[in-house]
PDB file of C-alpha atoms in Angstrom:
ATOM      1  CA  UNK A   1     129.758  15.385  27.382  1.00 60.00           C
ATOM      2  CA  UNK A   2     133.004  16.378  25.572  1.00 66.00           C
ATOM      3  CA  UNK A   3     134.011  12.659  25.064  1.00 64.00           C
ATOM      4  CA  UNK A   4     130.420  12.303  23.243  1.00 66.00           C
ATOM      5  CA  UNK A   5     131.228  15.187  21.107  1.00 69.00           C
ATOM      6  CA  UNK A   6     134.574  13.783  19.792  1.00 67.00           C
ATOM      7  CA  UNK A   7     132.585  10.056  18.837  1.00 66.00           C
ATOM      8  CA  UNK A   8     129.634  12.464  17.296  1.00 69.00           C
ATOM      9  CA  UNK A   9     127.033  11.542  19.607  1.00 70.00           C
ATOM     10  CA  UNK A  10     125.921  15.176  19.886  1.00 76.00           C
ATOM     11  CA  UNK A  11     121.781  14.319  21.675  1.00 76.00           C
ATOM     12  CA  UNK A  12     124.379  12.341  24.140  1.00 80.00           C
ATOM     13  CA  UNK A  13     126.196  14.777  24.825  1.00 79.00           C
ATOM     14  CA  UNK A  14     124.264  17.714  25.171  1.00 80.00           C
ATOM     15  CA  UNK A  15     122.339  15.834  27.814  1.00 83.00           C
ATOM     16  CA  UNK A  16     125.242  15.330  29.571  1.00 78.00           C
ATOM     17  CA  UNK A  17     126.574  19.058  29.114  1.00 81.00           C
ATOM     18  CA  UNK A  18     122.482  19.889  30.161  1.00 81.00           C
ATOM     19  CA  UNK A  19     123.408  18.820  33.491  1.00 86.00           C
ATOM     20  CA  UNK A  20     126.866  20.034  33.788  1.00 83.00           C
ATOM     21  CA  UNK A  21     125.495  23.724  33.537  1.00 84.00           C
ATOM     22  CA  UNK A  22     123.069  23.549  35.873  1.00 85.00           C
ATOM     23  CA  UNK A  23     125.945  21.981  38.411  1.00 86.00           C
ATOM     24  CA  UNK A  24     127.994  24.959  37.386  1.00 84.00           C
ATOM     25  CA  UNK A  25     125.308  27.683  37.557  1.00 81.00           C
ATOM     26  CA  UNK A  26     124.243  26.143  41.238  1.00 85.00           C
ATOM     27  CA  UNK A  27     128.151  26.978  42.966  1.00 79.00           C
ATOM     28  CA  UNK A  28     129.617  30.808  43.030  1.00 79.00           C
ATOM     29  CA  UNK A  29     132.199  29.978  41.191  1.00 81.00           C
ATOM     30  CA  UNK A  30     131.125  28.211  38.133  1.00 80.00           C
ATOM     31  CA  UNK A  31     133.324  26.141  37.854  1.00 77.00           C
ATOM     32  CA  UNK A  32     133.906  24.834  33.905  1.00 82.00           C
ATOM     33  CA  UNK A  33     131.331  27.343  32.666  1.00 80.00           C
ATOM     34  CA  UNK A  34     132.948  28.623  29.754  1.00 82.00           C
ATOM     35  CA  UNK A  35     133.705  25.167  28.753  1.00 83.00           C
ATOM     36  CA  UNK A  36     130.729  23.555  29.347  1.00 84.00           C
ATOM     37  CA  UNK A  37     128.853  26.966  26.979  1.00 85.00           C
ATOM     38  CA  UNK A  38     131.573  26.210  24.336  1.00 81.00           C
ATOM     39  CA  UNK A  39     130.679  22.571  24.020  1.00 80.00           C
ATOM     40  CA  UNK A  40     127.056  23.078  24.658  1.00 83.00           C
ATOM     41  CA  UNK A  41     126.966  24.988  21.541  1.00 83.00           C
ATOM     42  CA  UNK A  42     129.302  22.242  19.673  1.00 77.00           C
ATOM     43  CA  UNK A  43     126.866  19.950  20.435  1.00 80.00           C
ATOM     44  CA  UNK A  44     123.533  21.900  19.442  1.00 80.00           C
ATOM     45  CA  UNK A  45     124.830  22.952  16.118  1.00 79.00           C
ATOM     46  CA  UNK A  46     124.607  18.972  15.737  1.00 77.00           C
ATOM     47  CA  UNK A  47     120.822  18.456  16.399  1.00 75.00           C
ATOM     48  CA  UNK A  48     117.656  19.446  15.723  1.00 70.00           C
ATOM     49  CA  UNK A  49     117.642  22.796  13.483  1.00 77.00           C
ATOM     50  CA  UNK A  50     119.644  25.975  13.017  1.00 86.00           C
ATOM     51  CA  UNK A  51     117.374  27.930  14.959  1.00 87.00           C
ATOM     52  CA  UNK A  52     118.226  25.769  17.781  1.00 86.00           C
ATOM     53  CA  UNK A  53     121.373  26.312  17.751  1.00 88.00           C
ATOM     54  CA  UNK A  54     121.099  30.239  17.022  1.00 91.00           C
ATOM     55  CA  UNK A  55     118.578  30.774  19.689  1.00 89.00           C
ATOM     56  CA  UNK A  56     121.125  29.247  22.365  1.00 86.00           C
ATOM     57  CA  UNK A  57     123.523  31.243  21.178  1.00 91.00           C
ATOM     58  CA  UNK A  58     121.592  34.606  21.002  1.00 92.00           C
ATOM     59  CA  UNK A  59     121.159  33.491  24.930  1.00 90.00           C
ATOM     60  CA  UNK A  60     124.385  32.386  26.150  1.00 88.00           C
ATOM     61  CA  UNK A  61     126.931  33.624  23.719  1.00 91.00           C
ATOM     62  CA  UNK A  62     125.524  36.977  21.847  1.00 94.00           C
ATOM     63  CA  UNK A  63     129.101  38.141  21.370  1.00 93.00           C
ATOM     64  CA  UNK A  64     129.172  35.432  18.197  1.00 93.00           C
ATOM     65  CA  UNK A  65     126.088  37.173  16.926  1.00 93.00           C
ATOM     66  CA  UNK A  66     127.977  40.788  17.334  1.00 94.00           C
ATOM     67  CA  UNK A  67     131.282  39.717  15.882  1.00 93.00           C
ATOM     68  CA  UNK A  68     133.384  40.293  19.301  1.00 94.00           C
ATOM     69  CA  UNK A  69     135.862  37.056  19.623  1.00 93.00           C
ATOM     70  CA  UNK A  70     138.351  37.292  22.676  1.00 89.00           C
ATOM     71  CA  UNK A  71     139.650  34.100  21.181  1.00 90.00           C
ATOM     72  CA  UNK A  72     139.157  31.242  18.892  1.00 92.00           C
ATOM     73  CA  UNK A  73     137.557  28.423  20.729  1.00 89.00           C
ATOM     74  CA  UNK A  74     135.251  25.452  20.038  1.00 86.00           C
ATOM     75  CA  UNK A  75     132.602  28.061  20.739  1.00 89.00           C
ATOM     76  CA  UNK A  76     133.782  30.597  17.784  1.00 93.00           C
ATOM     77  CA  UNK A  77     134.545  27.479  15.435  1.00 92.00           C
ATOM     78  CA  UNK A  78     130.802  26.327  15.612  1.00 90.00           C
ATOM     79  CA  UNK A  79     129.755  29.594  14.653  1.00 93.00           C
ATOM     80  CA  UNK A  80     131.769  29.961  11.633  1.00 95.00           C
ATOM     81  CA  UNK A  81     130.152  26.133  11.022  1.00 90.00           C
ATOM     82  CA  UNK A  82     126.924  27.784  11.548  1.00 92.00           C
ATOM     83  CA  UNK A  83     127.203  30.825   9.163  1.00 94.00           C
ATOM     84  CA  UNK A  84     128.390  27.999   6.453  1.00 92.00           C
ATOM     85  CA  UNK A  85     125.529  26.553   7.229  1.00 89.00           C
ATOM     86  CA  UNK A  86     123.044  29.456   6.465  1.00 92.00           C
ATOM     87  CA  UNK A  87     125.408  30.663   3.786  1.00 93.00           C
ATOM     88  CA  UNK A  88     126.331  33.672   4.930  1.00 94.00           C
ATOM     89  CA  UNK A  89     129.945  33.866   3.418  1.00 94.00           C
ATOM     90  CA  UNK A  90     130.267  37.661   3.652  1.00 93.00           C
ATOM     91  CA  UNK A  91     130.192  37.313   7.008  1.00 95.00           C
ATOM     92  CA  UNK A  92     132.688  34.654   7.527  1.00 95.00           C
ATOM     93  CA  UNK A  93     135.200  36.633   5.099  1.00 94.00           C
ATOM     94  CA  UNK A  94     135.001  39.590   7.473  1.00 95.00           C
ATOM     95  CA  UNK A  95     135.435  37.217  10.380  1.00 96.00           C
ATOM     96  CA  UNK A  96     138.021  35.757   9.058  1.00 96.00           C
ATOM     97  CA  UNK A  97     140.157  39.244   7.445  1.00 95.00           C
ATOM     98  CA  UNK A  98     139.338  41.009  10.882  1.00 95.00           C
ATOM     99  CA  UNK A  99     140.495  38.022  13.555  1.00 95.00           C
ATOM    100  CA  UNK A 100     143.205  36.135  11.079  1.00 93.00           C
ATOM    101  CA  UNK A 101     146.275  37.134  14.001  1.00 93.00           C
ATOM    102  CA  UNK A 102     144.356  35.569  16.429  1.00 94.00           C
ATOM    103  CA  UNK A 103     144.030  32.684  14.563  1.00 94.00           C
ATOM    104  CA  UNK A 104     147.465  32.226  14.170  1.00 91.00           C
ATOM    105  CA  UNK A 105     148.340  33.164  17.973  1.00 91.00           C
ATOM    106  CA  UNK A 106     145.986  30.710  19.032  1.00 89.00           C
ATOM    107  CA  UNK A 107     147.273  28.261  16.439  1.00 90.00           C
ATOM    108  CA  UNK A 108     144.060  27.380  14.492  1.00 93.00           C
ATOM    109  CA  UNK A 109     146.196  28.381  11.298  1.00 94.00           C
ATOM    110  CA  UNK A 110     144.727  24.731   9.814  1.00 94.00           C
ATOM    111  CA  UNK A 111     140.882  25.937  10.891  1.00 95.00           C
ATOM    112  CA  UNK A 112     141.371  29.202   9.308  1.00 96.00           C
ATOM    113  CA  UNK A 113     142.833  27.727   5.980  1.00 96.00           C
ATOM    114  CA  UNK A 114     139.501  25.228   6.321  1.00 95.00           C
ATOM    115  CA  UNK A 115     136.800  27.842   5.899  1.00 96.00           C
ATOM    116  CA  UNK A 116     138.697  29.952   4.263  1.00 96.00           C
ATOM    117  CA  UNK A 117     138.832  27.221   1.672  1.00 95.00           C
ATOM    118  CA  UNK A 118     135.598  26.158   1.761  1.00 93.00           C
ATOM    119  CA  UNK A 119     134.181  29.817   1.462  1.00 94.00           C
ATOM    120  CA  UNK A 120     136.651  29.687  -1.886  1.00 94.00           C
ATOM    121  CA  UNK A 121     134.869  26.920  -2.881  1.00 93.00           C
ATOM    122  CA  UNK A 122     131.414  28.202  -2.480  1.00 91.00           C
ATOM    123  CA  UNK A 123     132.171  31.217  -4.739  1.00 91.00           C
ATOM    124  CA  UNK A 124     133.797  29.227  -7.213  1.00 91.00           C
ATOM    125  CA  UNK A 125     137.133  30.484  -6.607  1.00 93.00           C
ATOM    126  CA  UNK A 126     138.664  26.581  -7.000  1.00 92.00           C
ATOM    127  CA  UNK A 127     142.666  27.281  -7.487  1.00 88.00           C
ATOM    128  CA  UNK A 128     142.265  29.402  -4.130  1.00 93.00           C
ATOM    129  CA  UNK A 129     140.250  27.252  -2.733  1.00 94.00           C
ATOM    130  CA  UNK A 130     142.480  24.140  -3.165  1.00 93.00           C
ATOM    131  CA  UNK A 131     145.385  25.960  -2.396  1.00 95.00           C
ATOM    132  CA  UNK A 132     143.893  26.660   1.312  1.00 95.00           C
ATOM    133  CA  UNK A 133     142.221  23.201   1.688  1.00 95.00           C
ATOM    134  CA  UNK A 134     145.846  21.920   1.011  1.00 95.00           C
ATOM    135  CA  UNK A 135     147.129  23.717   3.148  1.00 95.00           C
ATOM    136  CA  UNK A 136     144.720  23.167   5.953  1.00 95.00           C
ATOM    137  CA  UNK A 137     145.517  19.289   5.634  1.00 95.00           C
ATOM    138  CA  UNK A 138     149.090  19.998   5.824  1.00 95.00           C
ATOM    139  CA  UNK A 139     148.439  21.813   9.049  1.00 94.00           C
ATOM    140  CA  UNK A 140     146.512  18.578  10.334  1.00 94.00           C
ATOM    141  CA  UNK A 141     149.156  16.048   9.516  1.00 93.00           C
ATOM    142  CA  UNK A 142     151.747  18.582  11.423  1.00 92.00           C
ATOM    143  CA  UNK A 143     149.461  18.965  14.236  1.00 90.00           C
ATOM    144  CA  UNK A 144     148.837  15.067  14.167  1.00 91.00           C
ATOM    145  CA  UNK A 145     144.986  16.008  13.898  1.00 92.00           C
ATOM    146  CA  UNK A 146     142.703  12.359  12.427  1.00 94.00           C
ATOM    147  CA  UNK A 147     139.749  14.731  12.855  1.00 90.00           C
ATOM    148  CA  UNK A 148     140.865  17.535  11.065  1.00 92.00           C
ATOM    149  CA  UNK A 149     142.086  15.266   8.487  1.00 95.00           C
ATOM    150  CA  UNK A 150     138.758  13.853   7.925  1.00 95.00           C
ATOM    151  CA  UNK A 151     137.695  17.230   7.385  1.00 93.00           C
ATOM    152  CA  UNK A 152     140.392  17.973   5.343  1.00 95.00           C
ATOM    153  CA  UNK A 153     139.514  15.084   3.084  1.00 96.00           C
ATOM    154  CA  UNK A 154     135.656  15.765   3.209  1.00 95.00           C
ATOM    155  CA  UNK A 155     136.641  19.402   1.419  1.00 94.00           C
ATOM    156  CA  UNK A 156     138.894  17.790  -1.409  1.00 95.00           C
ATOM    157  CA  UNK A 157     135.646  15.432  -1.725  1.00 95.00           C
ATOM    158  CA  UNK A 158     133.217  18.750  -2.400  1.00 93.00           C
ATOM    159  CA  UNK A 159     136.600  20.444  -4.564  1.00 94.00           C
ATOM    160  CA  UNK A 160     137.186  17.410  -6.645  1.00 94.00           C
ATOM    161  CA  UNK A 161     133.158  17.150  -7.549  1.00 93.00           C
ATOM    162  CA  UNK A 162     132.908  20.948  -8.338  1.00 92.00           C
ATOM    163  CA  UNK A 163     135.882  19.761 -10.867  1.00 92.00           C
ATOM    164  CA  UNK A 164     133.132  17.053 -11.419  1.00 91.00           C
ATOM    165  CA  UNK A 165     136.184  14.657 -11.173  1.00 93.00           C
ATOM    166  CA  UNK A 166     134.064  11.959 -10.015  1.00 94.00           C
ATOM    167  CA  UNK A 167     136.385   9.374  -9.160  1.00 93.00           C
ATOM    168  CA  UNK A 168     139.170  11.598  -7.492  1.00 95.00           C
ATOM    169  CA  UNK A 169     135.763  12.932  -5.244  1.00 95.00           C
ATOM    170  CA  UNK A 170     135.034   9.126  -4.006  1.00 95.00           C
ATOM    171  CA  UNK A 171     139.086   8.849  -3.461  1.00 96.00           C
ATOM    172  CA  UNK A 172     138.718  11.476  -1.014  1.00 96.00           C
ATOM    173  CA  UNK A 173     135.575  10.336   0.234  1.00 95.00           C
ATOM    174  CA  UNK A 174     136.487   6.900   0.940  1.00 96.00           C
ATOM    175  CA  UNK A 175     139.735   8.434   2.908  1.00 96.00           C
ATOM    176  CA  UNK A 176     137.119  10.539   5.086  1.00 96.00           C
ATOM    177  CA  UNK A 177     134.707   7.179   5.768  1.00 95.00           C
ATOM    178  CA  UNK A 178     137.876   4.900   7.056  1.00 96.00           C
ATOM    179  CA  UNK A 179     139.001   8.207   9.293  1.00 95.00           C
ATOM    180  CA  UNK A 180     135.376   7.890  10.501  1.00 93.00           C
ATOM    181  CA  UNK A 181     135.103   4.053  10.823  1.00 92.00           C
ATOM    182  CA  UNK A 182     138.635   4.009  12.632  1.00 93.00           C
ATOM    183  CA  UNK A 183     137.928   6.971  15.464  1.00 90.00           C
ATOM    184  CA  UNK A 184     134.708   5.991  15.598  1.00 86.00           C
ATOM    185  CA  UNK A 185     133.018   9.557  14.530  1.00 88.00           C
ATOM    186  CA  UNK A 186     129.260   9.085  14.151  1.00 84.00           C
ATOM    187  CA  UNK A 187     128.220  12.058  13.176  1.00 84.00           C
ATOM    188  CA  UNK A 188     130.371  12.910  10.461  1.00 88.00           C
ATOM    189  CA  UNK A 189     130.558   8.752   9.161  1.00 91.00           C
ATOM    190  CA  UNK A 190     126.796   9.760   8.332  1.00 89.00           C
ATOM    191  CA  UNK A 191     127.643  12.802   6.298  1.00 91.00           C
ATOM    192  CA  UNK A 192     130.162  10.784   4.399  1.00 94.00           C
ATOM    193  CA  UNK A 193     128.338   8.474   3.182  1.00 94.00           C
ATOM    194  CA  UNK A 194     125.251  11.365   2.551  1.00 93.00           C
ATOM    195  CA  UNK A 195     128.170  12.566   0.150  1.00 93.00           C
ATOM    196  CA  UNK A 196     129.400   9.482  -0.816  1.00 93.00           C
ATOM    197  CA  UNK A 197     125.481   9.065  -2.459  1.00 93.00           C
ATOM    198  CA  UNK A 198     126.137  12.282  -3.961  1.00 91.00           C
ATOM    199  CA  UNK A 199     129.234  11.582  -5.645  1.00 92.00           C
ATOM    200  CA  UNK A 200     128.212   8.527  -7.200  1.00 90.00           C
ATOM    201  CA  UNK A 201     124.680  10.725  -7.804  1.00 89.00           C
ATOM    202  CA  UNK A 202     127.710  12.804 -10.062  1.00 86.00           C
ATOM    203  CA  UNK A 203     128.725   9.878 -11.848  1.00 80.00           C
ATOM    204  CA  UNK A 204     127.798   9.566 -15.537  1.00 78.00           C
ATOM    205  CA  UNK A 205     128.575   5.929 -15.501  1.00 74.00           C
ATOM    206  CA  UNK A 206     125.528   4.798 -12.659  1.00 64.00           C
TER     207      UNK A 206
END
């Protein structure tokens, strides 16, 4: 299931992590449990709708919903994906201010800087938000990271069009799509080019 997840073939892998759960759930132990949850959720905040993923949540990991993180896992990062998703910035700001020294002792300093920058971005805060977005790339190339780096590039993409400076957007963009064709990430080569369409949507020239 997890090796789905890093190509982006999230209806893959959740079947795969479908069956893991139950195998976990069936010994005393349960063995990988926390695991399997955390990429569970990865992988349903990939398909179908929002309420999807929010109603597994509400089930398996209500402490997202309350605002109680024991640590910053794949599990806490696809909620903060999930509040960008629904738009719900406020939250992710008081998320962010209230857990920002456990980001940085469980060294997602380049995640942090990533939403923080993005929810920049969505209030139209744009020297802020590049500043963080630049930083959260430098954080990828230290940490040696091609997927965050894709990332990193997708959010210049989205800064560079609120700048509407169309061609430095595609620059980015194009960055983003050989990441994706290289590592082989599905999912996000499909929202490249969805924002590849909109950039040249953005260009007074087509």
């Amino acid at each position: 299931g997890e090796a789905y997840i890093k190509l982006g073939i999230f209806s893959v892998a959740e079947e795969y992590l479908i069956k893991a759960k139950q195998q976990s759930e069936s010994l005393e132990s349960r063995p990988f449990y926390d695991s399997i949850i955390s990429n569970l959720a990865n992988a349903r905040s990939k398909v179908h709708n929002l309420n999807y993923y929010h109603s597994f949540i509400r089930k398996n990991a209500p402490h997202l919903i309350e605002g109680n993180f024991k640590k910053i896992t794949p599990l806490e990062k696809s909620y903060f994906y999930y509040l960008m998703a629904i738009g719900n910035f406020k939250k992710i700001k008081n998320l962010l201010y209230k857990y920002k020294g456990k980001f940085k002792e469980d060294e997602e300093i380049e995640f942090y800087n990533q939403i923080y920058g993005y929810t920049l971005l969505a209030n139209n805060r744009l020297d802020k938000a590049r500043e963080s977005i630049d930083r959260a790339l430098r954080y990828s190339k230290q940490d040696k990271s091609v997927y965050a780096q894709m990332i990193g590039y997708l959010r210049l993409n989205e800064f560079y069009l609120a700048l509407n400076e169309v061609e430095k957007a595609e620059e980015y963009c194009v960055k983003a799509k050989k990441l994706c064709s290289r590592y082989d990430f599905y999912y996000w080569e499909q929202v490249t080019d969805m924002l590849m369409a909109k950039t040249q949507l953005a260009d007074p020239k087509v």
